[in-house]
Coordinates of N, CA and C in Angstrom, one line a residue:
M143 N 1.0 -1.4 0.0 CA -0.1 0.3 -0.2 C 0.9 1.3 0.1
R144 N 0.4 2.4 -0.6 CA 0.9 3.7 -0.5 C 0.8 4.5 0.7
K145 N 1.5 4.3 1.5 CA 1.2 5.2 2.9 C 1.9 6.5 3.0
V146 N 0.6 7.3 3.4 CA 1.0 8.9 3.5 C 0.4 9.2 5.4
L147 N 1.3 9.9 5.8 CA 1.0 10.3 7.3 C 0.2 11.5 7.2
V148 N -0.9 11.7 8.0 CA -1.5 12.9 8.0 C -1.4 13.3 9.5
L149 N -0.6 14.4 9.8 CA -0.6 15.0 11.1 C -1.1 16.4 11.1
E150 N -2.5 16.5 11.8 CA -3.3 17.4 11.7 C -4.1 17.3 13.2
D151 N -4.1 18.3 14.1 CA -4.6 18.2 14.9 C -6.4 18.1 15.1
E152 N -7.0 19.4 14.0 CA -8.2 19.1 14.3 C -9.0 18.2 13.5
A153 N -9.9 17.4 14.0 CA -10.3 16.1 13.6 C -11.0 16.2 12.5
N154 N -12.0 17.1 12.2 CA -12.6 17.3 10.7 C -11.9 17.5 9.5
I155 N -10.8 18.6 9.9 CA -9.6 18.9 8.7 C -9.2 17.4 8.4
R156 N -8.4 16.8 9.4 CA -7.7 15.2 9.4 C -8.9 14.4 8.5
S157 N -10.1 14.1 9.1 CA -11.3 13.4 8.6 C -11.3 13.6 6.7
F158 N -11.4 14.9 6.3 CA -11.5 15.5 5.3 C -10.2 14.7 4.2
V159 N -8.9 15.2 4.9 CA -7.8 14.9 4.1 C -7.6 13.4 4.1
V160 N -8.1 12.6 5.0 CA -7.9 10.9 4.8 C -8.9 10.5 4.1
I161 N -10.4 11.0 4.2 CA -11.4 10.7 3.2 C -10.9 10.6 1.7
N162 N -10.4 11.9 1.4 CA -9.9 12.2 -0.1 C -8.6 11.3 -0.6
L163 N -7.6 11.4 0.6 CA -6.5 10.4 0.1 C -6.7 9.0 0.0
K164 N -7.5 8.3 0.7 CA -8.3 7.0 0.7 C -8.8 6.8 -0.5
R165 N -9.7 7.8 -1.0 CA -10.2 7.5 -2.2 C -9.4 7.5 -3.6
A166 N -8.1 8.3 -3.4 CA -7.1 8.2 -4.3 C -6.2 6.9 -4.3
G167 N -6.7 6.2 -3.3 CA -5.7 4.8 -3.3 C -4.8 4.7 -2.3
Y168 N -4.7 5.8 -1.5 CA -3.8 5.8 -0.1 C -4.0 5.3 1.1
D169 N -3.2 4.7 1.4 CA -3.1 4.0 2.9 C -2.8 5.3 3.9
T170 N -3.6 5.3 4.7 CA -3.3 6.7 5.7 C -3.2 6.4 7.2
I171 N -2.0 7.1 7.6 CA -1.6 7.1 8.9 C -2.2 8.1 9.3
E172 N -2.8 8.3 10.6 CA -3.0 9.5 11.2 C -2.4 9.7 12.4
A173 N -2.4 11.1 13.0 CA -1.4 11.7 14.0 C -2.2 12.8 14.4
G174 N -2.3 13.3 15.8 CA -3.3 14.6 16.2 C -2.0 15.3 16.8
D175 N -1.0 14.9 16.9 CA 0.5 16.0 17.6 C 1.6 15.3 17.3
G176 N 2.5 16.1 17.5 CA 4.0 16.0 16.9 C 4.5 14.4 17.2
E177 N 4.4 14.4 18.7 CA 4.9 12.8 19.2 C 4.6 11.9 18.8
E178 N 3.0 12.1 18.6 CA 2.4 10.8 17.9 C 3.0 10.5 16.4
A179 N 3.0 11.8 15.8 CA 3.5 11.6 14.6 C 4.7 11.0 14.0
L180 N 5.8 11.1 14.9 CA 7.2 10.9 15.1 C 7.3 9.1 15.7
A181 N 6.3 8.6 16.3 CA 5.9 7.6 16.8 C 5.4 6.3 15.7
Q182 N 4.2 7.3 15.0 CA 4.0 6.4 13.9 C 4.8 6.4 12.6
I183 N 5.8 6.9 12.5 CA 6.6 7.0 11.3 C 7.7 5.9 12.0
Q184 N 8.1 5.6 13.3 CA 9.0 4.7 13.7 C 7.8 3.1 13.4
K185 N 6.7 3.4 13.8 CA 6.0 2.1 13.3 C 5.8 1.7 12.0
N186 N 6.0 2.7 10.8 CA 5.4 2.4 9.7 C 6.7 3.0 8.8
P187 N 7.9 2.3 8.8 CA 9.1 3.2 8.1 C 8.6 3.1 6.4
D188 N 7.8 2.5 6.0 CA 7.4 2.4 4.6 C 6.5 3.4 4.2
I189 N 6.4 4.6 5.1 CA 5.6 5.9 4.8 C 6.8 6.6 4.1
K190 N 5.9 7.2 2.8 CA 6.5 7.8 1.9 C 6.5 9.1 1.8
V191 N 5.4 9.6 2.3 CA 5.0 11.1 2.2 C 4.4 11.7 3.5
A192 N 4.6 12.6 4.2 CA 4.0 13.1 5.2 C 3.4 14.4 5.2
L193 N 1.9 14.8 5.5 CA 1.3 15.8 5.3 C 1.4 16.3 6.7
L194 N 2.2 17.7 7.3 CA 2.2 18.2 8.5 C 1.6 19.3 8.5
D195 N 0.5 19.7 9.5 CA 0.1 20.6 9.8 C 1.4 21.6 10.7
I196 N 1.0 22.9 10.5 CA 2.1 23.8 11.1 C 1.8 24.2 12.8
M197 N 0.3 24.3 12.7 CA -0.3 24.7 14.3 C -0.5 23.2 15.4
L198 N 0.2 23.2 16.2 CA -0.3 21.7 16.6 C -0.3 21.7 18.3
P199 N -0.9 21.1 19.1 CA -1.0 21.5 20.5 C 0.7 20.9 21.1
G200 N 0.7 21.2 22.2 CA 2.0 20.7 22.9 C 3.1 21.8 22.6
E201 N 4.3 21.2 22.8 CA 5.7 22.2 22.6 C 6.2 21.9 21.3
M202 N 5.7 20.9 20.4 CA 6.7 20.4 19.1 C 5.7 20.8 18.0
D203 N 5.7 22.0 17.0 CA 4.8 22.2 15.9 C 5.4 21.7 14.8
G204 N 4.6 21.8 13.9 CA 4.9 21.1 12.6 C 6.5 21.5 12.0
F205 N 6.9 22.7 12.5 CA 8.5 22.9 11.8 C 9.4 21.9 12.6
E206 N 9.2 21.5 13.7 CA 10.2 20.6 14.6 C 9.7 19.6 14.2
V207 N 8.5 19.1 14.0 CA 8.4 17.8 13.4 C 9.2 17.5 12.0
C208 N 9.0 18.3 11.1 CA 9.7 18.5 10.0 C 11.1 18.6 10.0
R209 N 11.7 18.9 11.0 CA 13.3 18.7 11.0 C 13.8 17.6 11.8
R210 N 12.8 17.0 12.5 CA 13.2 15.8 13.0 C 12.9 14.7 12.0
I211 N 12.0 14.7 11.1 CA 11.7 13.5 10.1 C 13.1 13.7 9.2
R212 N 13.6 15.2 8.9 CA 14.5 15.0 8.0 C 15.6 14.5 8.3
A213 N 16.1 14.6 9.8 CA 17.1 14.0 10.4 C 17.4 12.7 10.2
G214 N 16.3 12.1 10.5 CA 16.3 10.4 10.2 C 15.9 9.7 8.8
S215 N 15.1 10.8 7.9 CA 14.6 10.2 6.8 C 14.7 11.2 5.8
P216 N 15.9 11.4 5.2 CA 16.1 12.6 4.3 C 15.0 12.3 2.8
Q217 N 14.6 11.2 2.4 CA 14.1 11.1 1.3 C 12.7 11.1 1.5
M218 N 12.0 11.0 2.5 CA 10.9 11.1 2.7 C 10.0 12.3 2.2
G219 N 8.9 12.2 1.5 CA 8.3 13.6 0.9 C 7.4 14.2 1.8
I220 N 7.9 15.7 2.2 CA 7.0 16.1 3.3 C 6.3 17.6 2.3
I221 N 4.9 17.9 3.1 CA 4.1 18.7 2.2 C 3.7 19.2 3.9
M222 N 3.8 20.8 3.7 CA 3.5 21.1 5.2 C 1.9 21.9 4.7
L223 N 0.9 21.8 5.6 CA -0.4 22.1 5.6 C -0.6 23.3 6.6
T224 N -0.9 24.4 6.1 CA -0.9 25.6 6.7 C -2.2 26.7 6.5
A225 N -2.9 27.1 7.9 CA -3.8 28.3 7.3 C -3.1 29.6 7.1
R226 N -1.7 29.5 7.7 CA -1.1 30.8 7.5 C -0.7 31.3 5.9
T227 N -0.8 32.6 5.9 CA -0.5 33.1 4.5 C 0.7 34.0 4.5
Q228 N 1.6 34.2 5.7 CA 2.8 35.0 5.4 C 3.6 34.6 5.1
E229 N 4.4 35.3 4.1 CA 5.6 34.7 3.6 C 6.5 33.8 4.3
M230 N 6.8 34.5 5.5 CA 8.1 33.9 6.5 C 7.4 32.3 6.9
D231 N 6.5 32.1 6.8 CA 6.1 30.9 7.3 C 6.1 29.8 6.0
K232 N 5.8 29.9 4.8 CA 6.2 29.2 3.8 C 7.6 29.0 3.7
V233 N 8.4 30.2 3.8 CA 10.2 30.0 3.7 C 10.5 29.0 4.7
T234 N 9.9 29.6 5.9 CA 10.3 28.7 7.2 C 10.0 27.0 6.9
G235 N 8.9 26.9 6.5 CA 8.4 25.4 6.3 C 9.6 24.7 5.1
L236 N 9.7 25.4 4.2 CA 10.8 25.0 2.9 C 12.4 24.5 3.5
M237 N 12.7 25.6 4.4 CA 14.0 25.7 4.7 C 14.3 25.0 5.8
T238 N 13.1 24.0 6.7 CA 13.4 23.3 7.5 C 13.2 22.1 6.7
G239 N 13.0 21.7 5.5 CA 13.2 20.6 5.2 C 12.0 20.1 4.2
A240 N 10.9 21.0 4.1 CA 9.6 20.8 3.5 C 9.9 20.7 1.7
D241 N 9.2 19.8 1.6 CA 9.2 19.7 -0.4 C 8.0 20.6 -0.8
D242 N 7.0 21.2 -0.1 CA 6.0 21.6 -0.8 C 5.0 22.0 0.4
Y243 N 4.2 23.1 0.0 CA 3.1 23.5 1.3 C 1.7 23.7 0.5
V244 N 1.0 23.4 1.2 CA -0.3 23.8 0.8 C -1.2 24.6 1.5
T245 N -1.8 25.9 1.3 CA -2.5 26.9 2.0 C -3.9 26.4 2.2
K246 N -4.5 26.3 3.6 CA -5.8 26.0 3.8 C -6.6 27.4 3.5
P247 N -7.9 27.1 2.8 CA -8.5 26.0 2.5 C -8.2 25.5 1.3
F248 N -7.9 24.2 1.2 CA -7.6 23.7 -0.1 C -8.7 22.8 -1.0
S249 N -8.4 22.4 -2.1 CA -9.7 21.3 -2.9 C -8.8 20.0 -2.9
P250 N -9.9 19.1 -2.8 CA -9.2 17.7 -2.4 C -8.5 17.5 -4.0
A251 N -8.4 17.9 -5.2 CA -8.2 17.5 -6.2 C -6.4 18.3 -6.2
E252 N -6.5 19.5 -5.8 CA -5.2 20.1 -5.5 C -4.3 19.3 -4.5
L253 N -4.6 19.0 -3.4 CA -4.0 18.2 -2.3 C -3.5 16.8 -3.0
T254 N -4.5 16.1 -4.0 CA -4.1 14.7 -4.2 C -3.1 14.8 -5.2
A255 N -3.2 16.0 -6.0 CA -2.2 16.1 -7.5 C -0.9 16.3 -6.7
R256 N -0.9 17.6 -5.4 CA 0.7 17.3 -4.7 C 1.0 15.9 -4.1
V257 N 0.3 15.6 -3.6 CA 0.5 13.9 -3.0 C 1.2 13.2 -4.0
D258 N 0.6 13.0 -5.3 CA 0.5 12.1 -6.2 C 2.1 12.5 -7.1
A259 N 2.1 14.0 -7.2 CA 3.5 14.4 -7.6 C 4.7 13.9 -6.7
L260 N 4.6 14.0 -5.6 CA 5.8 13.6 -4.6 C 6.2 12.3 -4.3
Y261 N 4.9 11.9 -4.2 CA 4.8 10.2 -4.3 C 5.8 9.6 -5.3
R262 N 5.3 10.1 -6.6 CA 6.1 9.7 -7.8 C 7.6 9.7 -7.6
R263 N 7.9 10.9 -7.0 CA 9.4 11.1 -7.0 C 10.1 10.2 -5.7
T264 N 9.4 10.3 -4.5 CA 9.8 9.3 -3.6 C 9.9 8.1 -3.9
G265 N 8.9 7.7 -4.7 CA 8.9 6.0 -4.7 C 10.0 5.6 -6.1
G266 N 10.6 6.6 -6.5 CA 11.8 6.2 -7.3 C 11.5 5.4 -8.7
T267 N 10.2 5.6 -9.1 CA 9.8 4.9 -10.3 C 10.3 5.5 -11.7
I268 N 10.9 6.6 -11.6 CA 11.2 7.4 -12.9 C 12.7 6.4 -13.2
M269 N 12.8 5.6 -14.6 CA 14.0 4.9 -15.0 C 15.1 6.3 -15.2
Q270 N 16.5 5.8 -14.8 CA 17.4 6.5 -15.2 C 18.2 6.4 -16.6
D271 N 18.8 7.1 -17.1 CA 19.4 6.9 -18.4 C 20.8 6.3 -17.7
A272 N 21.5 6.5 -16.9 CA 22.9 6.3 -16.6 C 22.9 5.9 -15.2
D273 N 23.9 5.2 -14.6 CA 24.2 5.0 -13.4 C 24.9 6.2 -12.7
E274 N 25.6 6.6 -13.0 CA 26.4 7.9 -12.6 C 26.8 8.9 -13.4
I275 N 26.9 10.4 -12.7 CA 27.1 11.3 -13.4 C 28.2 12.0 -12.4
S276 N 29.4 12.1 -13.1 CA 30.7 12.8 -12.3 C 31.1 14.0 -13.0
Q277 N 31.1 14.9 -12.2 CA 31.3 16.3 -12.2 C 32.1 16.8 -11.1
P278 N 33.5 16.4 -11.0 CA 34.3 16.8 -9.8 C 33.9 18.3 -9.5
P279 N 33.6 18.5 -7.9 CA 33.6 17.3 -6.6 C 32.7 16.5 -6.6
F280 N 31.5 16.5 -7.5 CA 30.5 15.9 -7.4 C 30.3 14.4 -8.1
L281 N 29.6 13.9 -7.4 CA 29.4 12.4 -8.2 C 28.0 11.9 -7.9
L282 N 26.9 12.1 -9.0 CA 25.5 11.7 -8.7 C 25.5 10.3 -8.8
N283 N 24.8 9.3 -8.0 CA 24.5 8.1 -8.4 C 23.2 8.0 -8.9
T284 N 22.8 7.7 -10.1 CA 21.3 7.9 -10.2 C 20.6 6.3 -10.0
R285 N 21.3 5.5 -9.6 CA 20.2 3.9 -9.4 C 20.2 4.5 -8.3
N286 N 20.8 4.9 -7.1 CA 20.8 4.7 -5.9 C 20.0 6.6 -5.4
R287 N 20.1 7.4 -6.0 CA 19.8 8.5 -6.0 C 20.2 9.4 -4.9
T288 N 21.6 9.1 -5.2 CA 22.6 9.9 -3.9 C 23.7 10.7 -4.9
L289 N 23.7 11.6 -3.8 CA 25.2 12.8 -3.9 C 26.1 12.8 -3.3
E290 N 27.3 12.4 -3.9 CA 28.7 13.1 -2.9 C 29.3 14.1 -3.4
K291 N 30.2 14.8 -2.7 CA 31.0 15.8 -2.7 C 32.4 15.5 -2.1
D292 N 33.5 15.5 -2.8 CA 34.6 15.2 -2.4 C 34.5 13.8 -1.8
G293 N 33.8 12.6 -2.2 CA 33.6 11.5 -1.5 C 33.0 11.3 -0.4
K294 N 32.3 12.5 0.1 CA 31.3 12.3 1.3 C 29.9 12.8 0.8
R295 N 29.0 11.6 1.4 CA 27.5 11.9 1.0 C 26.9 12.9 1.4
V296 N 26.2 13.6 0.7 CA 25.3 15.0 1.0 C 23.7 14.4 1.1
K297 N 23.1 14.8 2.2 CA 21.8 14.3 2.3 C 21.0 15.2 1.5
L298 N 20.2 14.7 0.6 CA 19.5 15.3 0.0 C 17.7 15.0 0.3
T299 N 17.0 15.8 0.1 CA 15.8 15.6 -0.2 C 15.4 14.9 -1.4
Q300 N 14.3 14.5 -1.9 CA 14.0 13.8 -3.1 C 13.8 15.2 -4.2
V301 N 13.2 16.4 -3.6 CA 13.0 17.3 -4.6 C 14.5 17.9 -4.7
E302 N 15.3 18.4 -3.9 CA 17.1 18.7 -3.9 C 17.5 17.7 -4.8
Y303 N 17.5 16.3 -4.7 CA 18.2 15.3 -5.9 C 17.6 16.0 -7.2
A304 N 16.2 16.0 -7.3 CA 15.7 16.2 -8.7 C 16.4 17.5 -9.2
I305 N 16.4 18.3 -8.3 CA 17.0 19.8 -8.7 C 18.7 19.5 -9.1
V306 N 19.3 18.8 -8.4 CA 20.7 18.7 -8.7 C 20.6 17.7 -10.0
K307 N 20.1 16.9 -10.1 CA 20.2 15.9 -11.5 C 20.1 16.8 -12.9
L308 N 18.9 17.7 -12.5 CA 18.4 18.5 -13.9 C 19.9 19.5 -14.1
F309 N 20.5 20.1 -12.9 CA 21.6 20.7 -13.3 C 22.7 19.8 -13.9
M310 N 22.8 18.8 -13.2 CA 24.2 17.9 -13.8 C 23.7 17.4 -15.0
E311 N 22.7 17.4 -15.6 CA 22.3 16.9 -16.9 C 22.6 18.0 -18.0
N312 N 22.3 19.3 -17.4 CA 22.8 20.7 -18.1 C 23.5 21.3 -17.7
P313 N 24.7 21.0 -17.5 CA 25.8 21.9 -17.2 C 26.3 23.2 -17.8
G314 N 26.2 24.2 -17.2 CA 26.4 25.2 -17.9 C 25.1 26.1 -18.6
K315 N 24.5 25.6 -18.6 CA 23.2 26.0 -19.3 C 22.0 26.8 -18.0
A316 N 21.5 28.0 -18.7 CA 20.9 28.6 -17.7 C 19.4 28.2 -18.2
L317 N 18.9 27.6 -16.8 CA 17.4 27.3 -16.6 C 16.7 28.0 -16.0
S318 N 15.5 28.2 -16.7 CA 14.9 29.4 -16.0 C 14.1 28.8 -14.9
R319 N 13.5 29.9 -14.2 CA 12.8 29.0 -13.0 C 11.6 28.3 -13.4
E320 N 10.9 29.0 -14.5 CA 9.9 28.0 -14.9 C 10.2 26.8 -15.3
E321 N 11.5 26.7 -15.9 CA 12.0 24.9 -16.7 C 12.1 24.4 -15.3
I322 N 12.9 24.8 -14.3 CA 12.7 23.8 -12.9 C 11.7 23.7 -12.4
L323 N 10.6 24.6 -12.3 CA 9.6 24.2 -11.7 C 8.9 23.2 -12.5
E324 N 8.9 23.4 -13.7 CA 7.7 22.2 -14.5 C 8.3 20.8 -14.4
T325 N 10.1 20.9 -14.5 CA 10.6 19.6 -14.7 C 10.4 19.1 -13.4
V326 N 11.0 19.6 -12.2 CA 10.6 18.9 -10.8 C 9.4 19.2 -10.3
W327 N 8.7 19.7 -10.3 CA 7.3 19.8 -9.4 C 6.4 19.4 -10.4
G328 N 6.5 19.3 -11.8 CA 5.3 18.9 -13.0 C 4.6 19.9 -13.2
R329 N 4.1 19.5 -14.4 CA 3.2 20.9 -15.2 C 2.1 21.0 -14.3
E330 N 1.5 20.0 -13.4 CA 0.4 20.2 -12.8 C 0.6 20.9 -11.5
Y331 N 1.7 21.1 -11.1 CA 1.7 21.7 -10.3 C 1.1 23.2 -10.1
L332 N 0.6 23.9 -8.9 CA -0.4 24.9 -9.0 C 0.5 26.0 -8.0
G333 N 1.5 25.5 -7.6 CA 2.0 26.6 -6.5 C 2.9 28.0 -7.1
E334 N 3.7 28.5 -6.4 CA 4.6 29.7 -6.9 C 5.9 29.6 -7.4
L335 N 6.2 30.4 -8.1 CA 8.0 30.3 -8.4 C 8.8 30.4 -7.1
K336 N 8.3 31.0 -6.4 CA 9.3 31.2 -5.1 C 9.7 29.8 -4.6
I337 N 8.8 28.8 -4.7 CA 9.4 27.5 -3.9 C 10.9 26.9 -4.6
V338 N 11.1 27.5 -5.8 CA 12.2 27.1 -6.6 C 13.4 27.7 -5.8
D339 N 13.4 29.0 -5.5 CA 14.5 29.8 -5.1 C 14.9 29.4 -3.7
V340 N 13.7 29.0 -2.7 CA 13.8 28.6 -1.7 C 14.5 27.2 -1.4
N341 N 14.5 26.4 -2.2 CA 15.0 24.9 -2.7 C 16.5 25.5 -3.1
I342 N 16.7 26.3 -3.7 CA 17.9 26.9 -4.3 C 19.0 26.9 -3.5
R343 N 18.3 28.0 -2.3 CA 18.8 28.5 -1.3 C 19.2 27.4 -0.2
R344 N 18.3 26.4 0.0 CA 18.4 25.0 0.8 C 19.9 24.5 0.1
L345 N 19.9 24.1 -0.9 CA 20.6 23.4 -1.7 C 22.3 24.2 -1.8
R346 N 22.1 25.3 -1.6 CA 23.6 26.1 -1.5 C 24.3 26.0 -0.1
I347 N 23.1 25.7 0.9 CA 23.7 26.0 2.3 C 24.7 24.1 2.1
K348 N 24.2 23.2 1.8 CA 24.2 21.9 1.7 C 25.7 21.8 0.9
L349 N 25.7 22.3 -0.7 CA 26.7 22.0 -1.9 C 27.8 22.9 -1.6
E350 N 27.7 24.4 -1.2 CA 28.8 25.3 -1.4 C 29.5 25.6 -0.3
D351 N 31.0 26.0 -0.5 CA 31.9 26.0 0.5 C 31.5 27.5 1.3
D352 N 31.0 28.2 0.4 CA 30.4 29.5 0.9 C 29.0 29.9 0.3
P353 N 27.9 29.4 0.8 CA 26.7 29.7 0.2 C 26.4 31.3 -0.1
Q354 N 27.2 32.2 0.5 CA 26.9 33.5 0.2 C 27.6 33.7 -1.0
N355 N 28.4 33.2 -1.6 CA 29.5 33.4 -2.7 C 29.3 32.1 -3.6
P356 N 28.4 31.5 -3.9 CA 28.3 30.1 -4.4 C 29.0 30.2 -5.8
A357 N 29.9 28.8 -5.8 CA 30.5 28.7 -7.0 C 30.1 27.5 -8.1
F358 N 29.0 27.1 -7.5 CA 28.3 26.0 -8.4 C 26.9 26.1 -8.8
V359 N 25.8 26.8 -8.1 CA 24.5 27.1 -8.4 C 24.8 28.7 -8.5
I360 N 24.9 29.0 -9.9 CA 24.8 30.4 -10.2 C 23.7 30.9 -10.3
T361 N 23.5 32.2 -9.9 CA 22.0 32.7 -10.3 C 22.6 33.5 -11.4
V362 N 21.3 33.4 -12.3 CA 21.4 34.3 -13.9 C 20.4 35.2 -13.7
W363 N 20.7 36.2 -13.4 CA 19.9 37.4 -12.9 C 18.7 37.7 -14.0
G364 N 17.4 37.7 -13.6 CA 16.1 37.9 -14.7 C 16.0 36.6 -15.1
H365 N 16.5 35.3 -14.9 CA 16.1 34.5 -15.5 C 15.5 33.3 -14.8
G366 N 17.3 32.7 -14.2 CA 17.0 31.7 -12.9 C 18.5 31.1 -12.5
Y367 N 18.7 29.9 -12.9 CA 20.0 29.4 -12.3 C 20.9 28.9 -13.4
K368 N 22.1 28.5 -13.0 CA 23.1 27.4 -14.0 C 23.8 26.7 -13.1
W369 N 24.3 25.7 -13.8 CA 25.1 25.0 -12.6 C 26.4 25.0 -13.4
D370 N 27.3 25.2 -12.5 CA 28.7 25.6 -13.0 C 29.8 24.3 -12.0
A371 N 30.1 23.4 -12.6 CA 30.8 22.7 -12.1 C 31.8 21.9 -12.8

């Protein structure tokens, strides 16, 4: 079964999400607070995608749950569910390791489309053309979906991996934000372009010796980004 964790403290919203995901063929694991969510992940290591509400009871909010999931499961897909519309909340969610966010209220079709797209990436169902792409100091293993820098493993989310793979397949090419969004998130993605910029910022922290003066992920002003390795 395709397992998805739904962390939402409001029972009526959680029920709404669960019903629609079950209709789409997902096996849903429910949690009402952060501690329960982490416990469910321990019990169900085959969960591929987690939907996390930001505002939760207790001392652990959705951001902290996201951080803890990322520390132990870098490949799990994470979508933040939030009623907030402030820009900083969206950026904070992405910078703590989320792959996407959905702002309440959302339609069942939108939520299912986001989960479908993320599940496909985490499921690793896309066939690869080659086993390795070597561009020193980086080595991308497309069979294992891993990246090394100077022989050391770099922990990437599935979205980050997809961005790096796109860059390494197109070295030196200026890629627009729209191209990156469509390739990584899919044509059906209904979110905003800023999600590309936030993920690039997160990638630079992981890949660059000096993220403030990037040597590999270069900004092409007014257009997008290019890979220079």
